[in-house]
N, CA and C atoms as an extended XYZ file, in Angstrom:
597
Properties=species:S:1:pos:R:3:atomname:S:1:resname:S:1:resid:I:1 pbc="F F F"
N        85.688       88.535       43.258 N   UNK     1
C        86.303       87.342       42.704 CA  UNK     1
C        87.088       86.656       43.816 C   UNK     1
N        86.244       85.605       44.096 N   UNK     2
C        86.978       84.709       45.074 CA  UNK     2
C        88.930       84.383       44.582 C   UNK     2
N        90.426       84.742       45.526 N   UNK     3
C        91.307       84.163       45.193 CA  UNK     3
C        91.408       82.514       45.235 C   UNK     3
N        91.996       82.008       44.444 N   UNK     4
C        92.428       80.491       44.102 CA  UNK     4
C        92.926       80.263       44.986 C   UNK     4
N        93.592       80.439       46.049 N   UNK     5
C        94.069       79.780       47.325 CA  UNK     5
C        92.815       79.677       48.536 C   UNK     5
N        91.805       80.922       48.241 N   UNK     6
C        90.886       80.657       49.298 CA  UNK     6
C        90.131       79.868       49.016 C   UNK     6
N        90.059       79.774       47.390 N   UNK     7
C        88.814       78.335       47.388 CA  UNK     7
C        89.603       77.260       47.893 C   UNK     7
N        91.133       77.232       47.903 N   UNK     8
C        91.880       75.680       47.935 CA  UNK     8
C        91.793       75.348       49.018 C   UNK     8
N        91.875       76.245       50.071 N   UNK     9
C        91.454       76.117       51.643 CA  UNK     9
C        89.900       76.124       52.051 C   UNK     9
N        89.054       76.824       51.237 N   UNK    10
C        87.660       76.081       51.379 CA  UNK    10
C        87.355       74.429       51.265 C   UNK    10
N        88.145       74.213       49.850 N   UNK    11
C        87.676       72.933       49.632 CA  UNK    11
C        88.716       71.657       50.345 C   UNK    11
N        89.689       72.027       51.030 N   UNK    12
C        90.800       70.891       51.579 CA  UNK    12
C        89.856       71.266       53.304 C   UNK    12
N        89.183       72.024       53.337 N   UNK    13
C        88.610       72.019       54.674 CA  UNK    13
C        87.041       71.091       54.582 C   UNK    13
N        86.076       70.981       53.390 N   UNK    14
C        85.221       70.469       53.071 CA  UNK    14
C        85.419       69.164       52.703 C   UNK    14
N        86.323       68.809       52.425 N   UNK    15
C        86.495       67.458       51.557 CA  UNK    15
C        87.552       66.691       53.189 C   UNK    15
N        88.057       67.333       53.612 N   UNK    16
C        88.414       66.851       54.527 CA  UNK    16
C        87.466       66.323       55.915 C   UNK    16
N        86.284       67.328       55.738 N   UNK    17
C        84.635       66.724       56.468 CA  UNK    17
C        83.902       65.916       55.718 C   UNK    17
N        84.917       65.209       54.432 N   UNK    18
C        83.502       64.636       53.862 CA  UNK    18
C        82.820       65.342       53.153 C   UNK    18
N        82.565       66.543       53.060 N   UNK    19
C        81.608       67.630       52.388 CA  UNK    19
C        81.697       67.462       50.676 C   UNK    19
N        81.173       67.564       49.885 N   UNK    20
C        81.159       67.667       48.649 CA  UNK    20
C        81.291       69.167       48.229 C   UNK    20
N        82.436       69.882       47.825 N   UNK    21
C        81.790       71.064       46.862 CA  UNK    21
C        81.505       71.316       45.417 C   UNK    21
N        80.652       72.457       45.651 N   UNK    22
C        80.170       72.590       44.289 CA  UNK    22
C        80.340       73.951       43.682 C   UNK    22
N        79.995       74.041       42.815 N   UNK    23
C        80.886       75.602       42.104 CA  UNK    23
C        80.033       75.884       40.864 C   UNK    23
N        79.202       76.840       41.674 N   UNK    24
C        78.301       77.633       40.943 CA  UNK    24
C        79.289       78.705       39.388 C   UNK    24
N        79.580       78.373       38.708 N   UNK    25
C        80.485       78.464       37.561 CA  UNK    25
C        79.990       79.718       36.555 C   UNK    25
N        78.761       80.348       37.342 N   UNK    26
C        77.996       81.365       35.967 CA  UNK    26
C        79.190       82.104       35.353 C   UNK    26
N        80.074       83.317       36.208 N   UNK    27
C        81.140       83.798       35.685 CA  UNK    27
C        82.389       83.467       35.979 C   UNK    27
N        83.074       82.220       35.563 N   UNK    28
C        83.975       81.410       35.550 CA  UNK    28
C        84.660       81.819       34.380 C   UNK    28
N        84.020       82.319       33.306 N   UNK    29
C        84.785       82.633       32.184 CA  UNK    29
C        85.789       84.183       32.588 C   UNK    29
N        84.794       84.958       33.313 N   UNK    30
C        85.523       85.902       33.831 CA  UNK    30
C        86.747       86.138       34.762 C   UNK    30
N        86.351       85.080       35.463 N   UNK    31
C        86.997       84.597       36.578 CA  UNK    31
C        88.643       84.458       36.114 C   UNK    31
N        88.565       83.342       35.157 N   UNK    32
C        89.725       83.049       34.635 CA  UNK    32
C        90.441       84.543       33.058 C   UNK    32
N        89.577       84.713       33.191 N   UNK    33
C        90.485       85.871       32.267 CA  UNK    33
C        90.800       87.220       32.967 C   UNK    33
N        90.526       86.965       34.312 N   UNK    34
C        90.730       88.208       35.078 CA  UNK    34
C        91.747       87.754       35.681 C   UNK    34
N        91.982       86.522       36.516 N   UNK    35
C        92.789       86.589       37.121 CA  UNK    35
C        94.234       85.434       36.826 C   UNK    35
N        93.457       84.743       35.367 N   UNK    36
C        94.722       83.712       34.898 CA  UNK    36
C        94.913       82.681       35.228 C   UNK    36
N        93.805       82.071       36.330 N   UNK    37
C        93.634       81.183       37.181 CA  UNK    37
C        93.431       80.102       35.581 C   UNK    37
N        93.858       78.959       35.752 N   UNK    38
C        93.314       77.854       34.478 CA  UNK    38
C        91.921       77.527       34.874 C   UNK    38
N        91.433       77.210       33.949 N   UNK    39
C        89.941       76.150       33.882 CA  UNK    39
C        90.163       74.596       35.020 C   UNK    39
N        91.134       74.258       34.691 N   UNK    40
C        91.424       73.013       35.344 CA  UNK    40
C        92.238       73.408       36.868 C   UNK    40
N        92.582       74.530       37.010 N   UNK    41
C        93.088       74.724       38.351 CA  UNK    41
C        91.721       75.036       39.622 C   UNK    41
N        90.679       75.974       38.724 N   UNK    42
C        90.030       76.375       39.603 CA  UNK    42
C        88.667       74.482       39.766 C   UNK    42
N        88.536       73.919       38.874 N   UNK    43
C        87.830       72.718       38.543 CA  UNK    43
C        88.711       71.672       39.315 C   UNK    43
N        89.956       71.640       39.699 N   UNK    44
C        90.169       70.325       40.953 CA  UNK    44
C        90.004       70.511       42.045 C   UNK    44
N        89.363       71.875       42.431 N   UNK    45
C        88.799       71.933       43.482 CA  UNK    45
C        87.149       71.555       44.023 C   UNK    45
N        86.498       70.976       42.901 N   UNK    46
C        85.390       70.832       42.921 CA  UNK    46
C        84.490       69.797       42.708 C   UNK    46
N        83.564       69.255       43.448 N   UNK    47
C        83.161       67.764       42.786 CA  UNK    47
C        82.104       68.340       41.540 C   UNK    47
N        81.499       68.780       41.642 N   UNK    48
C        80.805       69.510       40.693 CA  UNK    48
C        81.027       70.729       40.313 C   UNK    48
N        80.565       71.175       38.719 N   UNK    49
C        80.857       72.341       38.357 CA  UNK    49
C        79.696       72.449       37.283 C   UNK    49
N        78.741       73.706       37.787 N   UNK    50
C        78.218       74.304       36.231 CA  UNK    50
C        78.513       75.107       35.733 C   UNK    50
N        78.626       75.813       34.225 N   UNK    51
C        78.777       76.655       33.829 CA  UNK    51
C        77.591       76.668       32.741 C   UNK    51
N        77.918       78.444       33.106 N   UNK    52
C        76.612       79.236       32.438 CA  UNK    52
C        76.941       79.445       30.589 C   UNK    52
N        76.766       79.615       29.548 N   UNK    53
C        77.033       80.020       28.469 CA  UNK    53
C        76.551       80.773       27.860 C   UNK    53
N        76.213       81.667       28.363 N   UNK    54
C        75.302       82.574       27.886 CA  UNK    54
C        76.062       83.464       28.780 C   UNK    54
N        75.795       84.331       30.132 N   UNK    55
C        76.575       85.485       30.751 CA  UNK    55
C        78.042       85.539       30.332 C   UNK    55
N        77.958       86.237       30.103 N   UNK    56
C        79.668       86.758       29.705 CA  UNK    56
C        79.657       86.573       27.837 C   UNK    56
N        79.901       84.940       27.405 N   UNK    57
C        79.948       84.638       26.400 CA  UNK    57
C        78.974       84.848       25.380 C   UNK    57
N        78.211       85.249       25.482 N   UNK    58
C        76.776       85.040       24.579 CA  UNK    58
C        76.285       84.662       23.838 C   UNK    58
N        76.541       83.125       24.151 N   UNK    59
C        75.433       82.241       23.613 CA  UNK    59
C        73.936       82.246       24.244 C   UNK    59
N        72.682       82.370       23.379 N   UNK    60
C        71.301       82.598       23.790 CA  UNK    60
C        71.018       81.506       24.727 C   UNK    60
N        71.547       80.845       25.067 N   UNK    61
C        70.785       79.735       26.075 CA  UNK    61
C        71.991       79.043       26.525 C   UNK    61
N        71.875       78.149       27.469 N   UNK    62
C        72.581       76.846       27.631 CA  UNK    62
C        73.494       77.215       29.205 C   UNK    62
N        73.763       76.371       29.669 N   UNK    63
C        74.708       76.129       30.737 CA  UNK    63
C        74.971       74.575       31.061 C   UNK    63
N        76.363       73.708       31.451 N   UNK    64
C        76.967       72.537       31.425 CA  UNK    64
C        76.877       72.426       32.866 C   UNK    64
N        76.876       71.263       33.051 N   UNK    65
C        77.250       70.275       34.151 CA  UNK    65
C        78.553       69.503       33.973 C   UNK    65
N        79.483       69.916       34.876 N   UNK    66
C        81.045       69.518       35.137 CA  UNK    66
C        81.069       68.271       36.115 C   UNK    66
N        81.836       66.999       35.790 N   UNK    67
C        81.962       66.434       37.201 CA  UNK    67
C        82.465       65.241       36.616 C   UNK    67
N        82.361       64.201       37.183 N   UNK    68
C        82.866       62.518       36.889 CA  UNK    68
C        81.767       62.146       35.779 C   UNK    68
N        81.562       61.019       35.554 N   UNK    69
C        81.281       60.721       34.642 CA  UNK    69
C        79.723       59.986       35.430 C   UNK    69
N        80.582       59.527       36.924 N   UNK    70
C        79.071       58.573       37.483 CA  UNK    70
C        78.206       60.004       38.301 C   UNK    70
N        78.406       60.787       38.274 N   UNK    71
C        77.924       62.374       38.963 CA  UNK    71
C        77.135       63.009       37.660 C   UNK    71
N        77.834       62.588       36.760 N   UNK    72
C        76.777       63.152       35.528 CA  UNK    72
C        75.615       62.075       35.072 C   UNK    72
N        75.961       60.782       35.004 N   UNK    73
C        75.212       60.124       34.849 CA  UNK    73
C        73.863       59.937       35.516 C   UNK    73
N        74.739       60.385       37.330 N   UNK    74
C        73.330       60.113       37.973 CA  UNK    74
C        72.584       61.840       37.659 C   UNK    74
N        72.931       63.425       37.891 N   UNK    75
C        72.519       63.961       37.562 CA  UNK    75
C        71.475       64.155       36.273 C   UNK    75
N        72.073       63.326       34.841 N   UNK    76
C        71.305       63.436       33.965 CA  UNK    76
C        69.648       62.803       34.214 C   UNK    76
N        69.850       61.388       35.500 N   UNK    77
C        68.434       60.645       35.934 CA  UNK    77
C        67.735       61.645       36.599 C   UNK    77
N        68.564       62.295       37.743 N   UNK    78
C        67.270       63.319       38.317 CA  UNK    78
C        66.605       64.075       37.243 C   UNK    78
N        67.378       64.839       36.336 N   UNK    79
C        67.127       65.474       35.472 CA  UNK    79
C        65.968       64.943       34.729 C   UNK    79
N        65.502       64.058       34.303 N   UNK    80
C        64.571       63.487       33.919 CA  UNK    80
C        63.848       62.955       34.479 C   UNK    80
N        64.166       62.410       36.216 N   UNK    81
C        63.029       62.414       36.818 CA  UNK    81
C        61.984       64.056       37.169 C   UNK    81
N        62.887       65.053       37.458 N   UNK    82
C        61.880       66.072       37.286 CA  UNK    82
C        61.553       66.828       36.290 C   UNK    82
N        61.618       66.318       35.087 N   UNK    83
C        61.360       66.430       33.663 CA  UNK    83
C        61.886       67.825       33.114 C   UNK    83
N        62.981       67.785       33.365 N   UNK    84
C        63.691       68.918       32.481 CA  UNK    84
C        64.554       68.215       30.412 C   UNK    84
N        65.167       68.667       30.211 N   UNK    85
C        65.881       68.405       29.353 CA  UNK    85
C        64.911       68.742       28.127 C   UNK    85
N        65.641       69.342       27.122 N   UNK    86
C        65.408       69.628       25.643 CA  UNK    86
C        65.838       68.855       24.488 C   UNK    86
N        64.653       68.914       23.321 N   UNK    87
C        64.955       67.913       22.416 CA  UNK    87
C        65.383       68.991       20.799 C   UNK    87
N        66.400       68.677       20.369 N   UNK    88
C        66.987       69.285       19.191 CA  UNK    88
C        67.583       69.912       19.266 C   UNK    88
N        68.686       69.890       20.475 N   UNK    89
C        69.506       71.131       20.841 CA  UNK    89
C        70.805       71.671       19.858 C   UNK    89
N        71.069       70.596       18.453 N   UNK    90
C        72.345       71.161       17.753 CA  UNK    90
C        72.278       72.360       17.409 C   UNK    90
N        71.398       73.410       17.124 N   UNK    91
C        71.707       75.103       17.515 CA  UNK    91
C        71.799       74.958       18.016 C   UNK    91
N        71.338       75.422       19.299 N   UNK    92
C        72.289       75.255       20.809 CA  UNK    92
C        73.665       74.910       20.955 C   UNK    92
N        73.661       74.255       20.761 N   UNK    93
C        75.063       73.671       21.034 CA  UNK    93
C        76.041       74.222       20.148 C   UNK    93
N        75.564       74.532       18.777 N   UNK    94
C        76.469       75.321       17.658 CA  UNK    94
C        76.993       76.552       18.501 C   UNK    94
N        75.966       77.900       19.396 N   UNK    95
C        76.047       79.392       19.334 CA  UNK    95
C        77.013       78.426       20.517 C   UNK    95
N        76.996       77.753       21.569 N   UNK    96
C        77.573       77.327       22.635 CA  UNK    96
C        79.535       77.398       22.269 C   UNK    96
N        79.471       76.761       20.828 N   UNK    97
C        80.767       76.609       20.815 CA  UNK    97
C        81.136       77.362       20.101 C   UNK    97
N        80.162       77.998       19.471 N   UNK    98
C        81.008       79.348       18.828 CA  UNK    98
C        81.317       80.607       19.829 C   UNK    98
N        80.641       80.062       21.008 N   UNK    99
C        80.954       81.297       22.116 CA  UNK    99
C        82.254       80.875       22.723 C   UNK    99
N        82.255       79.634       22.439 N   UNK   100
C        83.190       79.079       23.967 CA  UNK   100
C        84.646       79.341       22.497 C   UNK   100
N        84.707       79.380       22.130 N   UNK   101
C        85.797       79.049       20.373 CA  UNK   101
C        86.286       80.798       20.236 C   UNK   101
N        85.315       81.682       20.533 N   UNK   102
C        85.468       82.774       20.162 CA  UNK   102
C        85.498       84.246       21.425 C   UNK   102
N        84.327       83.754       21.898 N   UNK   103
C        84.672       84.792       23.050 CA  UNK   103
C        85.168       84.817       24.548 C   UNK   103
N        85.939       83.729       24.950 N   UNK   104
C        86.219       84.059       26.242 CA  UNK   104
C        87.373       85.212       26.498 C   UNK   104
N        88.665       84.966       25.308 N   UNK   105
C        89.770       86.541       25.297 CA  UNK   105
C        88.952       87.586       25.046 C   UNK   105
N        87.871       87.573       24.528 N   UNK   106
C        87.400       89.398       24.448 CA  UNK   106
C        86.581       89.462       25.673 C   UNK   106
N        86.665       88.369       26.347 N   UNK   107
C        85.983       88.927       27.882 CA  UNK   107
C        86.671       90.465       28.311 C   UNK   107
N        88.016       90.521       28.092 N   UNK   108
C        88.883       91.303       28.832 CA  UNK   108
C        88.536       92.449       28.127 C   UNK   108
N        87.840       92.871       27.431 N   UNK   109
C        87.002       93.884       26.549 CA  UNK   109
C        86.162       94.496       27.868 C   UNK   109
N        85.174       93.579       27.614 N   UNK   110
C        84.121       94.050       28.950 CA  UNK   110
C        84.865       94.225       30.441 C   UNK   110
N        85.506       93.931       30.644 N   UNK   111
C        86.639       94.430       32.200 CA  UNK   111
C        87.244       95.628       32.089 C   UNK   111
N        87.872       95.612       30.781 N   UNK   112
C        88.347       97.067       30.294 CA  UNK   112
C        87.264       98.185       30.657 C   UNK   112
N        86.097       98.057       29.961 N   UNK   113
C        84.961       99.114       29.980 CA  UNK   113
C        84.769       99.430       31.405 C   UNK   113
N        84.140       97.956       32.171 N   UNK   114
C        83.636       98.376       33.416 CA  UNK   114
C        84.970       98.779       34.464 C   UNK   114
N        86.044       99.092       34.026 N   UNK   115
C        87.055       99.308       34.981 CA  UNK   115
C        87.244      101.000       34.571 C   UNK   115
N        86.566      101.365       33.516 N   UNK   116
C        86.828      102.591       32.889 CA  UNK   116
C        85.645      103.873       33.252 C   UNK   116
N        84.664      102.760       33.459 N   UNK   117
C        83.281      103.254       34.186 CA  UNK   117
C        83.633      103.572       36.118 C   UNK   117
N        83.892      102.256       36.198 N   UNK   118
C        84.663      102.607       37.743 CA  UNK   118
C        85.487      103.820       37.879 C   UNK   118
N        86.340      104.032       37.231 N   UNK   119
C        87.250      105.218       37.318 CA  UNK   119
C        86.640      106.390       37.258 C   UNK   119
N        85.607      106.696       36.601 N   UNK   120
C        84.927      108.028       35.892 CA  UNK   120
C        84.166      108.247       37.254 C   UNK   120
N        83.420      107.543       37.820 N   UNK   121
C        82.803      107.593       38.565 CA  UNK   121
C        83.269      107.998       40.071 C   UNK   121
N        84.501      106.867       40.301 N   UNK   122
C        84.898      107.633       41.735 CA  UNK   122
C        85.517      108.764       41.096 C   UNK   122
N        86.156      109.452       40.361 N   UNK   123
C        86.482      111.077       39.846 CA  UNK   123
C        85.604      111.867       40.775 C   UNK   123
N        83.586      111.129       40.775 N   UNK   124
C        83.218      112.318       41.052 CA  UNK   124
C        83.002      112.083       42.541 C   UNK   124
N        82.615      111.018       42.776 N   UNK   125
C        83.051      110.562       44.456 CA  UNK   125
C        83.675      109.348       44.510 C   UNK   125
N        84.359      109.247       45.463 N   UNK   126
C        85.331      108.477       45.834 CA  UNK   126
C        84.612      107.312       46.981 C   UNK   126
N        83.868      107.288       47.187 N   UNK   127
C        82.755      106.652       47.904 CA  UNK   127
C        81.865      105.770       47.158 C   UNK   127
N        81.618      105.992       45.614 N   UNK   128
C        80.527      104.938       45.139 CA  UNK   128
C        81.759      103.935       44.638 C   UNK   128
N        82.601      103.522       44.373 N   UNK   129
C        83.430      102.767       43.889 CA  UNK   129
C        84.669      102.684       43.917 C   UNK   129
N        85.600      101.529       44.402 N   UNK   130
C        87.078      101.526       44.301 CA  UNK   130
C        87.007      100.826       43.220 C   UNK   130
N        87.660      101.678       42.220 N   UNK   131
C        88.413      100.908       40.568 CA  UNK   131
C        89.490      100.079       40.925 C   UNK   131
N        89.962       99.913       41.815 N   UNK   132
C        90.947       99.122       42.123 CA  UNK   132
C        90.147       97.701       42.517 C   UNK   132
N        89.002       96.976       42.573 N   UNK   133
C        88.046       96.367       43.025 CA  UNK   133
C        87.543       95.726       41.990 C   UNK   133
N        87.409       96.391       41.110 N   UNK   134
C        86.467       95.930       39.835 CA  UNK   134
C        87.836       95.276       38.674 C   UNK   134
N        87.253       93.676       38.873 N   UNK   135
C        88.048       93.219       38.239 CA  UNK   135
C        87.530       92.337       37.111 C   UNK   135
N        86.543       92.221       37.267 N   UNK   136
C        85.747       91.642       35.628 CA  UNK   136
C        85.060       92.671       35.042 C   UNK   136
N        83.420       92.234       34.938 N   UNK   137
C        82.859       92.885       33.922 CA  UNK   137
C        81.619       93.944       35.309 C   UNK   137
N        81.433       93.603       36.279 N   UNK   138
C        80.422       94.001       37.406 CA  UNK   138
C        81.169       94.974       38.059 C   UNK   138
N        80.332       96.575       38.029 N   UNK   139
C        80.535       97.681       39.047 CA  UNK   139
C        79.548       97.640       40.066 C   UNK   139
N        79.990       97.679       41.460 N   UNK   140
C        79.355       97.849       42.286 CA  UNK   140
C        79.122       99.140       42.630 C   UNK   140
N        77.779       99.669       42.860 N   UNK   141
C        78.050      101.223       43.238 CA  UNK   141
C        77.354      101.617       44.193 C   UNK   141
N        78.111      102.273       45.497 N   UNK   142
C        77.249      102.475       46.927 CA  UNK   142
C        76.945      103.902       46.654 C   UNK   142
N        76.025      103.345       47.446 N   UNK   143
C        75.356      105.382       46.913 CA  UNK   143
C        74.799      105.823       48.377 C   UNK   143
N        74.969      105.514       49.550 N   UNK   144
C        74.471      105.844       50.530 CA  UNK   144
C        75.596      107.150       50.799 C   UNK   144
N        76.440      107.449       50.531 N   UNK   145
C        76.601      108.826       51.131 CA  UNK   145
C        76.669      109.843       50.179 C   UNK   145
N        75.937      109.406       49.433 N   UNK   146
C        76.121      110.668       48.442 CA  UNK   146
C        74.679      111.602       47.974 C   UNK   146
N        73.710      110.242       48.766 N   UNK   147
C        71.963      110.995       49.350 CA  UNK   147
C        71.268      110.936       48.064 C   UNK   147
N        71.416      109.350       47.131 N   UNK   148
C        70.618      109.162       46.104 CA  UNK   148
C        70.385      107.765       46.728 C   UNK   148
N        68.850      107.218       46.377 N   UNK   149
C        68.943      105.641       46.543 CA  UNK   149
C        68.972      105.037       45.235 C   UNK   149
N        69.381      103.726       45.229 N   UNK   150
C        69.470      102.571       44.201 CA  UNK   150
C        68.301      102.864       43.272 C   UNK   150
N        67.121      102.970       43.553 N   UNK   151
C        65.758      103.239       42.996 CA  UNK   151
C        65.852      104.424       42.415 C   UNK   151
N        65.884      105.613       42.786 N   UNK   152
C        66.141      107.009       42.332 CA  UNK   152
C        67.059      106.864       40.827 C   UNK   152
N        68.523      106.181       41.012 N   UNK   153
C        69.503      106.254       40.385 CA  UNK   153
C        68.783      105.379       39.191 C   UNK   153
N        68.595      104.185       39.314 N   UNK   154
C        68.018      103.279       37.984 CA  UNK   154
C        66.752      103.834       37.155 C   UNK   154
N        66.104      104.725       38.129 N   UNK   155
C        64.802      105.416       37.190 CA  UNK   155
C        65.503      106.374       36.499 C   UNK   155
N        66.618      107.173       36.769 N   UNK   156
C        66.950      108.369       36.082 CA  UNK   156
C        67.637      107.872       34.651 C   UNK   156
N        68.518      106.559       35.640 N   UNK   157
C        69.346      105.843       34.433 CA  UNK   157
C        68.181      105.390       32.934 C   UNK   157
N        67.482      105.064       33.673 N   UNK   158
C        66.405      104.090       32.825 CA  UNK   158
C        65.821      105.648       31.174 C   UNK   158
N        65.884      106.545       32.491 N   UNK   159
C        64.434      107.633       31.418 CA  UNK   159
C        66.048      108.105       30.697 C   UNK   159
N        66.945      107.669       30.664 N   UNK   160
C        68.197      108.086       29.422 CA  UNK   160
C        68.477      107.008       28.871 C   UNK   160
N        67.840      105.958       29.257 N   UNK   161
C        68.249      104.759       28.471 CA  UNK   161
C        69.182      103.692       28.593 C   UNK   161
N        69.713      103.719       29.727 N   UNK   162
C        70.592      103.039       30.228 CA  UNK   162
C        69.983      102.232       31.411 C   UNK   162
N        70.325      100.937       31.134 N   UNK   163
C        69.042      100.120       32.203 CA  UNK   163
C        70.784       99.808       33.645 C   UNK   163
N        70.456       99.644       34.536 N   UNK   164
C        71.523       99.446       35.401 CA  UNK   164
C        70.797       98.621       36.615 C   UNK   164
N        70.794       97.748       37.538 N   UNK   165
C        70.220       96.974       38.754 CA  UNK   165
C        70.466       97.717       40.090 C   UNK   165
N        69.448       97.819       40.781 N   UNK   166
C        69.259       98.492       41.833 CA  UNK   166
C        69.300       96.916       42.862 C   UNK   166
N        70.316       96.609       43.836 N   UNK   167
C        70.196       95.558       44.256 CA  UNK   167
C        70.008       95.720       46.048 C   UNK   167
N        69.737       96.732       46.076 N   UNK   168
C        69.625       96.927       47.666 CA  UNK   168
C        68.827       98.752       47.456 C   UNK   168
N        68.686       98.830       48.841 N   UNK   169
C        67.914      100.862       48.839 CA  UNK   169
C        69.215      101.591       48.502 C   UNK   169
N        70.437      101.210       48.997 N   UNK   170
C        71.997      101.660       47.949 CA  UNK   170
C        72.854      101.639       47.681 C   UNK   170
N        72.416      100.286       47.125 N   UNK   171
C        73.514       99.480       46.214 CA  UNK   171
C        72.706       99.506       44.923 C   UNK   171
N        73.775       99.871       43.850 N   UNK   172
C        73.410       99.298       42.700 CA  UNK   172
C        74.739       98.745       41.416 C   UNK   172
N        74.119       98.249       40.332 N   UNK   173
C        74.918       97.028       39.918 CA  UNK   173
C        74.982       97.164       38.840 C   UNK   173
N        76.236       97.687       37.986 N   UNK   174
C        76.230       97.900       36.469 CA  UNK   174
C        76.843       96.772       35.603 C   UNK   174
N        76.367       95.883       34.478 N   UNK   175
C        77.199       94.878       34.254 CA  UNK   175
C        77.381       95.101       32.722 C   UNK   175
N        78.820       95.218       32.325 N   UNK   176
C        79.232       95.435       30.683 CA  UNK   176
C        79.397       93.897       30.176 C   UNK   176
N        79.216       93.884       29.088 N   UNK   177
C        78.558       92.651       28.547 CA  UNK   177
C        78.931       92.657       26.419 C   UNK   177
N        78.939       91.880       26.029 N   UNK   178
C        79.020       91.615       24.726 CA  UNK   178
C        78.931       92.780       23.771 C   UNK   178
N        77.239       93.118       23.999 N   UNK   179
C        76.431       93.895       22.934 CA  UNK   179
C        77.191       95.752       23.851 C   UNK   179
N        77.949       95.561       24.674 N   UNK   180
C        78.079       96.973       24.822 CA  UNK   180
C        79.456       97.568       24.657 C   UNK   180
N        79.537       98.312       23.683 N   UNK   181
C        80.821       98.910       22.855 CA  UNK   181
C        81.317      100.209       24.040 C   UNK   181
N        82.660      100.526       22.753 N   UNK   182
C        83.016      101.651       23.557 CA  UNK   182
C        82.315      102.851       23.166 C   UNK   182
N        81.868      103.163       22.297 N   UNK   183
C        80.912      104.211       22.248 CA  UNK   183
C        79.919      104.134       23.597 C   UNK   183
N        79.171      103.031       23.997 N   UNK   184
C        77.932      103.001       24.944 CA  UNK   184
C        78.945      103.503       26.387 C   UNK   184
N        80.204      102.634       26.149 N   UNK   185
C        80.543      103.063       27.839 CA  UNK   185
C        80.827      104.394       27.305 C   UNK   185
N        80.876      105.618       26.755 N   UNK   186
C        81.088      106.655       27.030 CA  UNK   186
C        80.032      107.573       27.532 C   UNK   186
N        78.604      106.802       26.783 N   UNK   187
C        77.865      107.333       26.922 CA  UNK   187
C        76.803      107.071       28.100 C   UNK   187
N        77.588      105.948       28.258 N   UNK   188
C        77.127      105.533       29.831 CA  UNK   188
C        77.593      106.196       30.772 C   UNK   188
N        78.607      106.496       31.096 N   UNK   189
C        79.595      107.551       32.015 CA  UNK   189
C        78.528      108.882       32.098 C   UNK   189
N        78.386      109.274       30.589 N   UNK   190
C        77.501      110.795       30.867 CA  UNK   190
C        76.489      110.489       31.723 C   UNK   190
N        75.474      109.420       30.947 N   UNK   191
C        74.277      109.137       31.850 CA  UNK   191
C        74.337      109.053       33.482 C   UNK   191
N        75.332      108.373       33.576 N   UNK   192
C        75.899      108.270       34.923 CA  UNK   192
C        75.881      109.709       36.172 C   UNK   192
N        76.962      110.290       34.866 N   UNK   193
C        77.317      111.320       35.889 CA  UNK   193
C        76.107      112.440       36.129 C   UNK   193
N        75.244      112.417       34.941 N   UNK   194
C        74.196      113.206       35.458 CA  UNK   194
C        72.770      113.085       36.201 C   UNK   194
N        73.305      111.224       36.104 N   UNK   195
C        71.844      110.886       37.111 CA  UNK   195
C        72.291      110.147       38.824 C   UNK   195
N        73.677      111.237       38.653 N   UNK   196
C        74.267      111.020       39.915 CA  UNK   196
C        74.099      112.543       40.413 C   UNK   196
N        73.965      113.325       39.944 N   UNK   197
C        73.454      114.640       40.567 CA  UNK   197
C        72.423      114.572       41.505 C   UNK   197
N        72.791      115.200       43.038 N   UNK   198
C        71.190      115.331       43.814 CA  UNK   198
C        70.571      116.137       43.859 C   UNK   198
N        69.366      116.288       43.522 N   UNK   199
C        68.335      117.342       42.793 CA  UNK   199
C        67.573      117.788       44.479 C   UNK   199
């Protein structure tokens, strides 16, 4: 999680070249319930902003375009020059605001879990994860000294049922999310710890 002062010095260094920034917004909801930052503090740093509505919040579809009014306007023309856009979106837009209305405080649900998963884990090495690090809903987990790869670990995870991202030969990437309770993170931990064994 980028700090709010380093984006402020990213963007007073960009805007001061002229540069436009933009702010890829997928976990922005996290962002701000992790670290308290406002919606509008981390958004005057930016000429553009999308956000995702669906990761984190879970609404089935959708993500916004943030910006002026003549930045959206002209965005909405490209948009239709390369023929995107959907017709009948009021579902859409309903699960959108019942996500945005209802779940961004239980984000801190899913931070809870994956900070609880972090912990269990360095218990057994202190090398795949600092819990002190994990501050939303994403565990990062290095596995190079512990002589499992990313691949190894997600097949074992997988044949117990627990799907997890292998994002490098060892790195891999656990993300707690809506549909996953505290029952699953417990039972995620087991899965964990036994398909962290090297055979």
């Amino acid at each position: 999680m980028q700090p709010i002062d380093e984006i402020a010095k990213l963007s007073s260094a960009a805007h001061a070249r002229g540069i436009a920034m933009h702010l890829d917004g997928a976990r922005i909801w996290n962002a701000h319930v992790a670290s308290g930052v406002s919606f509008a503090e981390y958004g005057k740093h930016f000429d553009t902003i999308s956000v995702c509505l669906s990761k984190g919040l879970g609404s089935p579809i959708g993500s916004v375009m943030l910006s002026t009014k003549e930045r959206v306007a002209e965005a909405r023309i490209w948009r239709k020059r390369y023929g995107a856009g959907m017709r009948q979106v009021g579902i859409i837009a309903a699960a959108a605001h019942y996500a945005l209305e209802n779940n961004i405080a239980r984000l801190a649900e899913d931070h809870a879990r994956a900070k609880k998963i972090a912990t269990a884990l360095a218990a057994i090495d202190s090398s795949l994860v600092d819990p002190s690090k994990v501050h939303t809903n994403i565990v990062g987990l290095e596995l190079s000294k512990i002589g499992i790869t990313a691949a190894e670990l997600t097949a074992r995870c997988k044949d117990a049922g627990l799907w997890i991202s292998a994002l490098g030969p060892h790195y891999a990437r656990l993300v707690t999310h809506l549909d996953f309770n505290d029952a699953q993170c417990d039972q995620s931990i087991e899965i964990l710890k036994r398909a962290l064994v090297v055979k």
